[in-house]
XYZ file of N, CA, C and O in Angstrom:
808
model
N -0.697 -4.378 -7.646
C -1.327 -3.626 -8.726
C -2.636 -4.295 -9.146
O -3.629 -3.632 -9.410
N -2.607 -5.635 -9.229
C -3.814 -6.359 -9.615
C -4.913 -6.193 -8.569
O -6.097 -6.129 -8.913
N -4.538 -6.117 -7.291
C -5.530 -5.927 -6.239
C -6.231 -4.585 -6.386
O -7.455 -4.482 -6.263
N -5.470 -3.523 -6.643
C -6.074 -2.201 -6.803
C -6.947 -2.136 -8.046
O -8.008 -1.512 -8.042
N -6.498 -2.769 -9.128
C -7.300 -2.778 -10.343
C -8.610 -3.525 -10.119
O -9.672 -3.089 -10.568
N -8.551 -4.646 -9.399
C -9.772 -5.391 -9.100
C -10.707 -4.591 -8.212
O -11.935 -4.627 -8.372
N -10.135 -3.842 -7.284
C -10.945 -3.032 -6.382
C -11.766 -2.008 -7.135
O -12.983 -1.879 -6.932
N -11.140 -1.275 -8.038
C -11.861 -0.222 -8.741
C -12.756 -0.784 -9.839
O -13.754 -0.165 -10.191
N -12.414 -1.934 -10.388
C -13.329 -2.593 -11.320
C -14.603 -2.991 -10.607
O -15.714 -2.848 -11.132
N -14.473 -3.462 -9.387
C -15.620 -3.826 -8.560
C -16.487 -2.605 -8.271
O -17.710 -2.646 -8.352
N -15.825 -1.491 -7.930
C -16.575 -0.258 -7.650
C -17.332 0.226 -8.883
O -18.471 0.681 -8.790
N -16.697 0.120 -10.046
C -17.351 0.551 -11.283
C -18.545 -0.338 -11.586
O -19.583 0.118 -12.061
N -18.423 -1.640 -11.315
C -19.536 -2.555 -11.542
C -20.702 -2.228 -10.617
O -21.866 -2.270 -11.029
N -20.406 -1.862 -9.360
C -21.466 -1.525 -8.414
C -22.234 -0.285 -8.837
O -23.423 -0.152 -8.584
N -21.535 0.629 -9.511
C -22.194 1.869 -9.909
C -23.277 1.624 -10.958
O -24.199 2.425 -11.108
N -23.177 0.489 -11.696
C -24.154 0.179 -12.722
C -25.097 -0.945 -12.309
O -25.859 -1.453 -13.131
N -25.051 -1.345 -11.024
C -25.910 -2.410 -10.522
C -27.129 -1.811 -9.859
O -27.011 -0.907 -9.029
N -28.325 -2.261 -10.199
C -29.528 -1.684 -9.605
C -29.622 -1.980 -8.120
O -29.052 -2.945 -7.615
N -30.415 -1.156 -7.412
C -30.610 -1.315 -5.985
C -31.602 -2.441 -5.730
O -32.474 -2.720 -6.524
N -31.427 -3.105 -4.580
C -32.306 -4.182 -4.180
C -33.132 -3.729 -2.990
O -32.734 -2.866 -2.219
N -34.282 -4.341 -2.847
C -35.188 -3.981 -1.754
C -35.150 -5.047 -0.681
O -34.971 -6.239 -0.946
N -35.307 -4.589 0.546
C -35.356 -5.482 1.687
C -36.414 -4.970 2.643
O -36.484 -3.775 2.940
N -37.235 -5.875 3.136
C -38.314 -5.472 4.032
C -37.769 -5.106 5.400
O -36.934 -5.819 5.963
N -38.229 -3.979 5.936
C -37.818 -3.561 7.268
C -38.741 -4.169 8.304
O -39.697 -4.876 7.993
N -38.453 -3.895 9.577
C -39.277 -4.440 10.658
C -40.687 -3.867 10.631
O -41.619 -4.462 11.154
N -40.881 -2.695 10.030
C -42.205 -2.097 9.929
C -42.956 -2.560 8.689
O -44.076 -2.117 8.440
N -42.363 -3.421 7.891
C -43.031 -3.940 6.713
C -42.834 -3.103 5.478
O -43.342 -3.437 4.419
N -42.102 -2.012 5.576
C -41.860 -1.166 4.417
C -40.588 -1.623 3.718
O -39.677 -2.181 4.330
N -40.540 -1.348 2.420
C -39.376 -1.754 1.630
C -38.261 -0.738 1.806
O -38.479 0.462 1.686
N -37.084 -1.238 2.069
C -35.903 -0.389 2.224
C -34.939 -0.745 1.110
O -34.592 -1.918 0.924
N -34.527 0.246 0.340
C -33.615 0.023 -0.767
C -32.183 0.046 -0.255
O -31.770 0.970 0.431
N -31.447 -0.992 -0.617
C -30.058 -1.110 -0.183
C -29.180 -1.141 -1.425
O -29.337 -2.007 -2.291
N -28.267 -0.194 -1.515
C -27.375 -0.129 -2.665
C -26.345 -1.239 -2.571
O -25.848 -1.554 -1.496
N -25.990 -1.871 -3.714
C -24.974 -2.923 -3.705
C -23.644 -2.440 -3.165
O -22.917 -3.188 -2.538
N -23.289 -1.173 -3.444
C -22.017 -0.664 -2.967
C -21.952 -0.664 -1.451
O -20.903 -0.915 -0.856
N -23.100 -0.417 -0.788
C -23.098 -0.440 0.668
C -23.008 -1.856 1.202
O -22.350 -2.136 2.189
N -23.712 -2.801 0.536
C -23.670 -4.183 0.989
C -22.299 -4.811 0.783
O -21.910 -5.727 1.479
N -21.541 -4.331 -0.189
C -20.254 -4.939 -0.518
C -19.077 -4.179 0.080
O -17.928 -4.507 -0.222
N -19.334 -3.185 0.900
C -18.243 -2.417 1.478
C -17.253 -3.277 2.242
O -16.036 -3.110 2.083
N -17.693 -4.195 3.122
C -16.710 -4.998 3.851
C -15.801 -5.814 2.939
O -14.605 -5.946 3.202
N -16.364 -6.371 1.860
C -15.539 -7.165 0.952
C -14.559 -6.297 0.186
O -13.422 -6.710 -0.071
N -14.965 -5.103 -0.190
C -14.041 -4.210 -0.891
C -12.956 -3.724 0.049
O -11.800 -3.593 -0.341
N -13.302 -3.456 1.304
C -12.303 -3.040 2.271
C -11.283 -4.137 2.513
O -10.102 -3.856 2.760
N -11.706 -5.391 2.428
C -10.777 -6.497 2.648
C -9.682 -6.519 1.591
O -8.560 -6.970 1.864
N -9.965 -6.040 0.384
C -8.935 -5.976 -0.653
C -7.831 -5.017 -0.233
O -6.638 -5.311 -0.375
N -8.220 -3.861 0.308
C -7.227 -2.911 0.790
C -6.438 -3.478 1.965
O -5.239 -3.242 2.097
N -7.096 -4.218 2.829
C -6.404 -4.810 3.971
C -5.387 -5.854 3.505
O -4.277 -5.934 4.058
N -5.753 -6.646 2.494
C -4.806 -7.620 1.950
C -3.620 -6.914 1.310
O -2.455 -7.306 1.497
N -3.898 -5.849 0.546
C -2.819 -5.087 -0.081
C -1.904 -4.469 0.972
O -0.679 -4.457 0.815
N -2.503 -3.971 2.060
C -1.690 -3.398 3.149
C -0.811 -4.462 3.785
O 0.357 -4.215 4.110
N -1.350 -5.669 3.974
C -0.562 -6.735 4.563
C 0.600 -7.155 3.680
O 1.732 -7.325 4.164
N 0.357 -7.303 2.391
C 1.428 -7.696 1.473
C 2.508 -6.619 1.403
O 3.705 -6.929 1.378
N 2.077 -5.366 1.369
C 3.063 -4.285 1.330
C 3.846 -4.195 2.636
O 5.042 -3.879 2.641
N 3.183 -4.477 3.759
C 3.869 -4.449 5.044
C 4.942 -5.525 5.133
O 6.023 -5.279 5.702
N 4.668 -6.714 4.600
C 5.677 -7.771 4.592
C 6.908 -7.328 3.799
O 8.055 -7.527 4.234
N 6.672 -6.717 2.653
C 7.790 -6.229 1.835
C 8.556 -5.118 2.544
O 9.796 -5.084 2.503
N 7.844 -4.206 3.201
C 8.512 -3.114 3.922
C 9.395 -3.656 5.037
O 10.535 -3.207 5.229
N 8.867 -4.604 5.818
C 9.667 -5.181 6.889
C 10.864 -5.938 6.368
O 11.955 -5.886 6.956
N 10.690 -6.648 5.270
C 11.779 -7.398 4.657
C 12.886 -6.459 4.187
O 14.081 -6.684 4.441
N 12.487 -5.373 3.512
C 13.464 -4.429 2.972
C 14.163 -3.660 4.082
O 15.363 -3.363 3.999
N 13.436 -3.320 5.140
C 14.025 -2.546 6.231
C 15.212 -3.260 6.846
O 16.167 -2.626 7.311
N 15.184 -4.592 6.850
C 16.292 -5.368 7.416
C 17.392 -5.618 6.384
O 18.588 -5.495 6.686
N 17.006 -5.944 5.165
C 17.984 -6.346 4.158
C 18.665 -5.182 3.447
O 19.797 -5.321 2.985
N 17.986 -4.048 3.324
C 18.546 -2.944 2.540
C 19.906 -2.470 3.041
O 20.835 -2.331 2.238
N 20.076 -2.193 4.342
C 21.416 -1.752 4.790
C 22.505 -2.776 4.482
O 23.595 -2.419 4.022
N 22.214 -4.063 4.740
C 23.209 -5.086 4.437
C 23.517 -5.182 2.954
O 24.674 -5.400 2.561
N 22.478 -5.015 2.122
C 22.686 -5.065 0.672
C 23.556 -3.914 0.207
O 24.481 -4.107 -0.604
N 23.296 -2.725 0.727
C 24.096 -1.561 0.324
C 25.530 -1.676 0.824
O 26.475 -1.287 0.128
N 25.723 -2.200 2.031
C 27.078 -2.412 2.545
C 27.813 -3.446 1.696
O 29.027 -3.324 1.472
N 27.087 -4.456 1.217
C 27.712 -5.474 0.370
C 28.130 -4.899 -0.976
O 29.071 -5.411 -1.610
N 27.452 -3.839 -1.421
C 27.845 -3.180 -2.669
C 29.094 -2.331 -2.509
O 29.642 -1.843 -3.496
N 29.545 -2.149 -1.282
C 30.754 -1.376 -1.032
C 30.518 0.020 -0.491
O 31.472 0.790 -0.332
N 29.277 0.370 -0.195
C 29.000 1.687 0.363
C 29.370 1.727 1.834
O 29.261 0.723 2.556
N 29.783 2.916 2.274
C 30.069 3.118 3.686
C 28.795 3.383 4.465
O 27.701 3.530 3.900
N 28.931 3.453 5.780
C 27.769 3.672 6.629
C 27.129 5.031 6.363
O 25.903 5.166 6.420
N 27.951 6.039 6.057
C 27.404 7.359 5.754
C 26.562 7.332 4.487
O 25.470 7.922 4.438
N 27.028 6.638 3.475
C 26.282 6.559 2.217
C 24.981 5.786 2.406
O 23.938 6.156 1.852
N 25.020 4.721 3.203
C 23.802 3.961 3.480
C 22.780 4.826 4.201
O 21.587 4.825 3.869
N 23.247 5.582 5.195
C 22.340 6.496 5.898
C 21.802 7.578 4.986
O 20.635 7.972 5.110
N 22.625 8.051 4.056
C 22.188 9.097 3.132
C 21.102 8.576 2.191
O 20.113 9.270 1.916
N 21.264 7.350 1.710
C 20.254 6.755 0.825
C 18.934 6.563 1.578
O 17.848 6.869 1.053
N 19.018 6.081 2.803
C 17.796 5.878 3.590
C 17.104 7.195 3.895
O 15.869 7.305 3.802
N 17.890 8.215 4.232
C 17.313 9.532 4.519
C 16.659 10.122 3.277
O 15.568 10.702 3.341
N 17.321 9.979 2.141
C 16.764 10.482 0.884
C 15.459 9.775 0.546
O 14.499 10.404 0.081
N 15.417 8.467 0.776
C 14.193 7.717 0.488
C 13.044 8.184 1.380
O 11.905 8.357 0.914
N 13.305 8.399 2.660
C 12.265 8.870 3.568
C 11.805 10.277 3.212
O 10.612 10.590 3.256
N 12.752 11.128 2.870
C 12.400 12.504 2.494
C 11.580 12.512 1.207
O 10.582 13.240 1.087
N 11.974 11.699 0.243
C 11.212 11.615 -1.006
C 9.809 11.080 -0.785
O 8.850 11.547 -1.405
N 9.669 10.098 0.112
C 8.343 9.558 0.413
C 7.460 10.611 1.072
O 6.260 10.687 0.790
N 8.059 11.422 1.946
C 7.285 12.482 2.589
C 6.803 13.508 1.571
O 5.642 13.941 1.611
N 7.678 13.901 0.654
C 7.290 14.860 -0.386
C 6.207 14.264 -1.287
O 5.222 14.937 -1.631
N 6.362 12.992 -1.660
C 5.374 12.347 -2.514
C 4.015 12.244 -1.826
O 2.972 12.412 -2.467
N 4.020 12.007 -0.515
C 2.763 11.931 0.229
C 2.029 13.265 0.205
O 0.807 13.321 0.016
N 2.785 14.354 0.369
C 2.168 15.691 0.327
C 1.626 15.985 -1.063
O 0.506 16.492 -1.222
N 2.393 15.654 -2.094
C 1.952 15.914 -3.464
C 0.717 15.104 -3.818
O -0.195 15.605 -4.494
N 0.655 13.858 -3.364
C -0.523 13.038 -3.628
C -1.746 13.620 -2.938
O -2.858 13.634 -3.491
N -1.554 14.123 -1.724
C -2.669 14.758 -1.033
C -3.197 15.971 -1.774
O -4.413 16.212 -1.808
N -2.309 16.720 -2.410
C -2.730 17.897 -3.166
C -3.360 17.524 -4.510
O -4.247 18.221 -4.998
N -2.887 16.422 -5.104
C -3.362 16.050 -6.440
C -4.528 15.078 -6.415
O -5.076 14.762 -7.480
N -4.897 14.594 -5.244
C -5.930 13.552 -5.183
C -7.293 14.042 -5.656
O -8.126 13.240 -6.089
N -7.537 15.355 -5.584
C -8.819 15.879 -6.039
C -8.842 16.131 -7.546
O -9.915 16.335 -8.107
N -7.692 16.100 -8.172
C -7.604 16.387 -9.602
C -7.514 15.112 -10.446
O -7.788 15.158 -11.648
N -7.085 14.029 -9.847
C -6.901 12.788 -10.591
C -7.718 11.682 -9.938
O -8.006 11.730 -8.743
N -8.076 10.688 -10.725
C -8.832 9.561 -10.209
C -7.959 8.750 -9.256
O -6.767 8.546 -9.501
N -8.569 8.268 -8.169
C -7.810 7.512 -7.181
C -7.310 6.193 -7.762
O -6.247 5.705 -7.365
N -8.055 5.623 -8.667
C -7.589 4.385 -9.310
C -6.276 4.618 -10.037
O -5.329 3.829 -9.896
N -6.203 5.695 -10.800
C -4.976 5.998 -11.515
C -3.812 6.266 -10.588
O -2.676 5.839 -10.852
N -4.070 6.960 -9.477
C -3.000 7.252 -8.527
C -2.491 5.982 -7.855
O -1.278 5.813 -7.663
N -3.393 5.089 -7.479
C -2.967 3.846 -6.840
C -2.196 2.954 -7.814
O -1.179 2.347 -7.447
N -2.668 2.867 -9.046
C -1.954 2.070 -10.038
C -0.595 2.696 -10.365
O 0.392 1.981 -10.587
N -0.541 4.030 -10.380
C 0.746 4.701 -10.587
C 1.699 4.399 -9.444
O 2.896 4.133 -9.670
N 1.196 4.420 -8.218
C 2.039 4.123 -7.062
C 2.547 2.687 -7.112
O 3.714 2.412 -6.799
N 1.688 1.754 -7.508
C 2.111 0.357 -7.607
C 3.165 0.174 -8.693
O 4.141 -0.567 -8.517
N 2.979 0.855 -9.827
C 3.962 0.769 -10.911
C 5.288 1.383 -10.488
O 6.365 0.839 -10.780
N 5.221 2.509 -9.778
C 6.440 3.171 -9.313
C 7.187 2.291 -8.309
O 8.423 2.264 -8.298
N 6.448 1.566 -7.481
C 7.082 0.657 -6.532
C 7.852 -0.441 -7.259
O 8.991 -0.780 -6.891
N 7.244 -1.010 -8.303
C 7.911 -2.044 -9.088
C 9.167 -1.500 -9.764
O 10.229 -2.143 -9.751
N 9.060 -0.310 -10.342
C 10.209 0.297 -11.016
C 11.322 0.609 -10.012
O 12.516 0.453 -10.331
N 10.964 1.025 -8.821
C 11.972 1.320 -7.803
C 12.762 0.072 -7.435
O 13.996 0.107 -7.324
N 12.061 -1.035 -7.234
C 12.756 -2.278 -6.914
C 13.685 -2.729 -8.015
O 14.810 -3.176 -7.753
N 13.245 -2.617 -9.272
C 14.089 -3.016 -10.392
C 15.326 -2.130 -10.501
O 16.432 -2.621 -10.788
N 15.159 -0.828 -10.271
C 16.306 0.087 -10.341
C 17.307 -0.186 -9.233
O 18.530 -0.174 -9.456
N 16.826 -0.450 -8.026
C 17.741 -0.741 -6.932
C 18.496 -2.051 -7.180
O 19.640 -2.209 -6.751
N 17.835 -2.995 -7.838
C 18.502 -4.262 -8.132
C 19.530 -4.125 -9.246
O 20.485 -4.910 -9.305
N 19.360 -3.130 -10.121
C 20.247 -3.006 -11.267
C 21.301 -1.928 -11.162
O 22.218 -1.883 -11.990
N 21.198 -1.040 -10.172
C 22.147 0.063 -10.030
C 23.104 -0.208 -8.877
O 22.736 -0.850 -7.888
N 24.315 0.325 -8.997
C 25.314 0.144 -7.940
C 26.108 1.406 -7.657
O 27.066 1.368 -6.895
N 25.740 2.534 -8.271
C 26.427 3.805 -8.036
C 25.599 4.667 -7.097
O 24.365 4.584 -7.075
N 26.258 5.522 -6.347
C 25.594 6.290 -5.300
C 24.578 7.269 -5.857
O 23.412 7.275 -5.425
N 24.979 8.112 -6.804
C 24.081 9.172 -7.251
C 22.835 8.645 -7.957
O 21.722 9.128 -7.697
N 22.953 7.662 -8.843
C 21.707 7.097 -9.397
C 20.801 6.508 -8.331
O 19.567 6.644 -8.409
N 21.376 5.859 -7.328
C 20.561 5.287 -6.259
C 19.886 6.378 -5.435
O 18.749 6.210 -4.980
N 20.554 7.498 -5.246
C 19.940 8.610 -4.523
C 18.744 9.166 -5.296
O 17.707 9.495 -4.695
N 18.882 9.276 -6.603
C 17.769 9.775 -7.421
C 16.585 8.818 -7.354
O 15.429 9.226 -7.169
N 16.875 7.522 -7.483
C 15.804 6.523 -7.428
C 15.170 6.499 -6.040
O 13.940 6.375 -5.904
N 15.994 6.637 -5.005
C 15.462 6.630 -3.638
C 14.523 7.807 -3.401
O 13.495 7.671 -2.721
N 14.837 8.953 -3.971
C 14.001 10.141 -3.775
C 12.715 10.062 -4.584
O 11.622 10.356 -4.077
N 12.823 9.640 -5.843
C 11.657 9.607 -6.720
C 10.796 8.376 -6.441
O 9.568 8.432 -6.531
N 11.425 7.271 -6.107
C 10.710 6.014 -5.947
C 9.965 5.916 -4.637
O 9.827 6.891 -3.883
N 9.495 4.711 -4.364
C 8.672 4.479 -3.172
C 9.331 3.496 -2.216
O 8.648 2.826 -1.444
N 10.657 3.400 -2.265
C 11.350 2.502 -1.353
C 11.161 2.970 0.081
O 11.309 4.149 0.399
N 10.826 2.039 0.951
C 10.583 2.362 2.353
C 11.653 1.694 3.208
O 11.585 0.490 3.463
N 12.658 2.457 3.684
C 13.726 1.842 4.479
C 13.344 1.585 5.928
O 14.172 1.136 6.715
N 12.120 1.879 6.307
C 11.652 1.615 7.667
C 10.475 0.648 7.601
O 9.878 0.434 6.550
N 10.146 0.055 8.745
C 9.043 -0.907 8.767
C 7.677 -0.233 8.804
O 6.649 -0.884 8.616
N 7.634 1.076 9.037
C 6.377 1.810 9.036
C 6.001 2.260 7.642
O 6.857 2.386 6.760
N 4.729 2.491 7.430
C 4.250 2.890 6.109
C 4.339 4.403 5.977
O 3.584 5.144 6.601
N 5.286 4.868 5.162
C 5.447 6.305 4.938
C 5.327 6.625 3.450
O 5.770 7.678 3.011
N 4.732 5.746 2.683
C 4.674 5.905 1.246
C 3.418 6.656 0.838
O 2.543 6.961 1.648
N 3.320 6.958 -0.455
C 2.161 7.669 -0.977
C 0.918 6.790 -1.027
O -0.171 7.266 -1.330
N 1.052 5.477 -0.723
C -0.129 4.628 -0.616
C -1.005 5.034 0.569
O -2.223 4.846 0.529
N -0.388 5.547 1.599
C -1.098 5.774 2.859
C -2.290 6.714 2.718
O -3.410 6.349 3.095
N -2.132 7.952 2.180
C -3.308 8.824 2.073
C -4.355 8.299 1.101
O -5.558 8.499 1.316
N -3.925 7.607 0.045
C -4.881 7.072 -0.923
C -5.722 5.961 -0.310
O -6.943 5.915 -0.487
N -5.079 5.060 0.416
C -5.825 3.972 1.035
C -6.697 4.464 2.184
O -7.794 3.944 2.403
N -6.223 5.462 2.919
C -7.052 6.019 3.993
C -8.332 6.626 3.426
O -9.410 6.495 4.031
N -8.218 7.295 2.290
C -9.407 7.891 1.685
C -10.407 6.830 1.265
O -11.622 6.980 1.447
N -9.902 5.711 0.715
C -10.805 4.636 0.312
C -11.423 3.941 1.518
O -12.601 3.582 1.502
N -10.643 3.751 2.564
C -11.176 3.102 3.763
C -12.306 3.927 4.374
O -13.307 3.382 4.849
N -12.135 5.240 4.372
C -13.181 6.105 4.925
C -14.479 5.981 4.138
O -15.571 6.119 4.699
N -14.381 5.692 2.849
C -15.576 5.533 2.024
C -16.206 4.153 2.182
O -17.415 4.005 2.037
N -15.393 3.166 2.488
C -15.879 1.793 2.550
C -16.545 1.451 3.876
O -17.244 0.443 3.962
N -16.318 2.241 4.915
C -16.847 1.913 6.240
C -17.978 2.856 6.607
O -17.950 4.046 6.282
N -18.981 2.312 7.266
C -20.024 3.153 7.827
C -19.476 3.895 9.037
O -18.402 3.565 9.558
N -20.216 4.891 9.491
C -19.705 5.753 10.542
C -19.391 4.981 11.819
O -18.366 5.216 12.464
N -20.242 4.012 12.182
C -20.031 3.293 13.428
C -18.937 2.238 13.327
O -18.424 1.771 14.345
N -18.561 1.852 12.102
C -17.526 0.826 11.933
C -16.205 1.395 11.439
O -15.248 0.636 11.239
N -16.117 2.687 11.263
C -14.917 3.283 10.675
C -13.700 3.132 11.582
O -12.604 2.786 11.125
N -13.878 3.364 12.876
C -12.749 3.253 13.798
C -12.207 1.827 13.828
O -10.989 1.612 13.821
N -13.099 0.839 13.854
C -12.668 -0.562 13.868
C -11.922 -0.922 12.595
O -10.930 -1.676 12.627
N -12.372 -0.406 11.449
C -11.712 -0.712 10.182
C -10.303 -0.118 10.143
O -9.349 -0.790 9.729
N -10.155 1.116 10.599
C -8.832 1.723 10.623
C -7.926 1.026 11.630
O -6.706 0.933 11.418
N -8.501 0.533 12.726
C -7.709 -0.220 13.690
C -7.182 -1.507 13.078
O -6.013 -1.887 13.272
N -8.023 -2.218 12.314
C -7.569 -3.433 11.640
C -6.504 -3.115 10.597
O -5.532 -3.867 10.431
N -6.677 -2.004 9.906
C -5.689 -1.585 8.907
C -4.322 -1.362 9.559
O -3.292 -1.834 9.055
N -4.298 -0.665 10.697
C -3.043 -0.409 11.393
C -2.454 -1.687 11.979
O -1.237 -1.903 11.932
N -3.314 -2.532 12.538
C -2.840 -3.787 13.116
C -2.224 -4.686 12.052
O -1.138 -5.257 12.252
N -2.887 -4.820 10.913
C -2.355 -5.646 9.833
C -1.033 -5.089 9.334
O -0.088 -5.843 9.053
N -0.938 -3.766 9.246
C 0.315 -3.165 8.809
C 1.462 -3.466 9.755
O 2.568 -3.814 9.327
N 1.213 -3.342 11.069
C 2.270 -3.613 12.036
C 2.672 -5.076 12.086
O 3.871 -5.409 12.104
N 1.689 -5.967 12.090
C 1.990 -7.399 12.155
C 2.689 -7.887 10.886
O 3.627 -8.690 10.953
N 2.232 -7.407 9.734
C 2.852 -7.850 8.481
C 4.289 -7.341 8.369
O 5.158 -8.058 7.855
N 4.555 -6.130 8.858
C 5.931 -5.627 8.848
C 6.816 -6.475 9.757
O 7.981 -6.750 9.432
N 6.270 -6.903 10.885
C 7.034 -7.769 11.785
C 7.331 -9.115 11.127
O 8.437 -9.657 11.247
N 6.344 -9.662 10.416
C 6.555 -10.924 9.703
C 7.627 -10.758 8.622
O 8.498 -11.623 8.449
N 7.583 -9.643 7.898
C 8.585 -9.400 6.868
C 9.985 -9.261 7.446
O 10.960 -9.786 6.879
N 10.103 -8.572 8.587
C 11.412 -8.438 9.233
C 11.933 -9.791 9.685
O 13.133 -10.087 9.571
N 11.041 -10.617 10.215
C 11.445 -11.960 10.644
C 11.854 -12.821 9.452
O 12.816 -13.593 9.529
N 11.136 -12.666 8.347
C 11.439 -13.463 7.151
C 12.786 -13.092 6.544
O 13.358 -13.892 5.783
N 13.293 -11.895 6.857
C 14.585 -11.493 6.309
C 15.712 -12.392 6.787
O 16.769 -12.474 6.139
N 15.514 -13.067 7.905
C 16.545 -13.967 8.400
C 16.465 -15.374 7.841
O 17.329 -16.213 8.148
N 15.453 -15.653 7.036
C 15.295 -17.004 6.490
C 16.450 -17.437 5.590
O 16.886 -18.600 5.668
N 16.967 -16.578 4.692
C 18.077 -17.046 3.840
C 19.277 -17.538 4.642
O 19.845 -18.589 4.325
N 19.660 -16.811 5.695
C 20.792 -17.252 6.515
C 20.466 -18.544 7.249
O 21.322 -19.433 7.377
N 19.231 -18.653 7.743
C 18.844 -19.879 8.448
C 18.874 -21.079 7.521
O 19.327 -22.171 7.898
N 18.389 -20.884 6.295
C 18.405 -21.979 5.324
C 19.836 -22.375 4.968
O 20.161 -23.561 4.822
N 20.718 -21.382 4.848
C 22.121 -21.676 4.540
C 22.779 -22.471 5.669
O 23.562 -23.392 5.422
N 22.471 -22.116 6.919
C 23.037 -22.835 8.066
C 22.537 -24.277 8.086
O 23.292 -25.217 8.346
N 21.248 -24.454 7.788
C 20.694 -25.807 7.806
C 21.318 -26.697 6.737
O 21.475 -27.912 6.921
N 21.687 -26.099 5.607
C 22.280 -26.875 4.521
C 23.809 -26.885 4.578
O 24.455 -27.357 3.658
N 24.366 -26.294 5.636
C 25.803 -26.331 5.830
C 26.592 -25.479 4.883
O 27.736 -25.809 4.545
N 25.985 -24.370 4.433
C 26.720 -23.500 3.488
C 27.208 -22.253 4.224
O 26.635 -21.821 5.169
């Protein structure tokens, strides 16, 4: 949430920063807007946010089924919760795409971050099937290592604005690569608690 807030605060500051001049090869002055010069740094904030979210997604994708089984749910109930979460994420993605022109992207991203936090707290505090199904549908829990949340269309829209035409493909490639690698790291990290327990003889 803090990363997204910093990103849009930076964008707002650029909007009130005067343009600077730079001499071209022909000796004429070329005005360069600060927002254009700072695009790579602003895009890096989204890439960091994508990496952190990918680690959490990979971690949850491995631990969630085991956690639900430990609560006493059967395999059918675990599959139902995961399916509901994926279906809810798909619906939320479509709704965000429809509402993105009516609401500020900063507000939507901060809302998504807040909803993610609330979803985690609800899953940690609830143990009944029907409340968990409601939270899974409304929330942003991702039971898979891929990004299927409402963050995806919002971040894609910002990435398209932050990259010039010739660098856009490379930026999206880095975004996808970071997402895949971070999810793999999160999945691997899910085994750390058991490894630590074995090392300490517990």
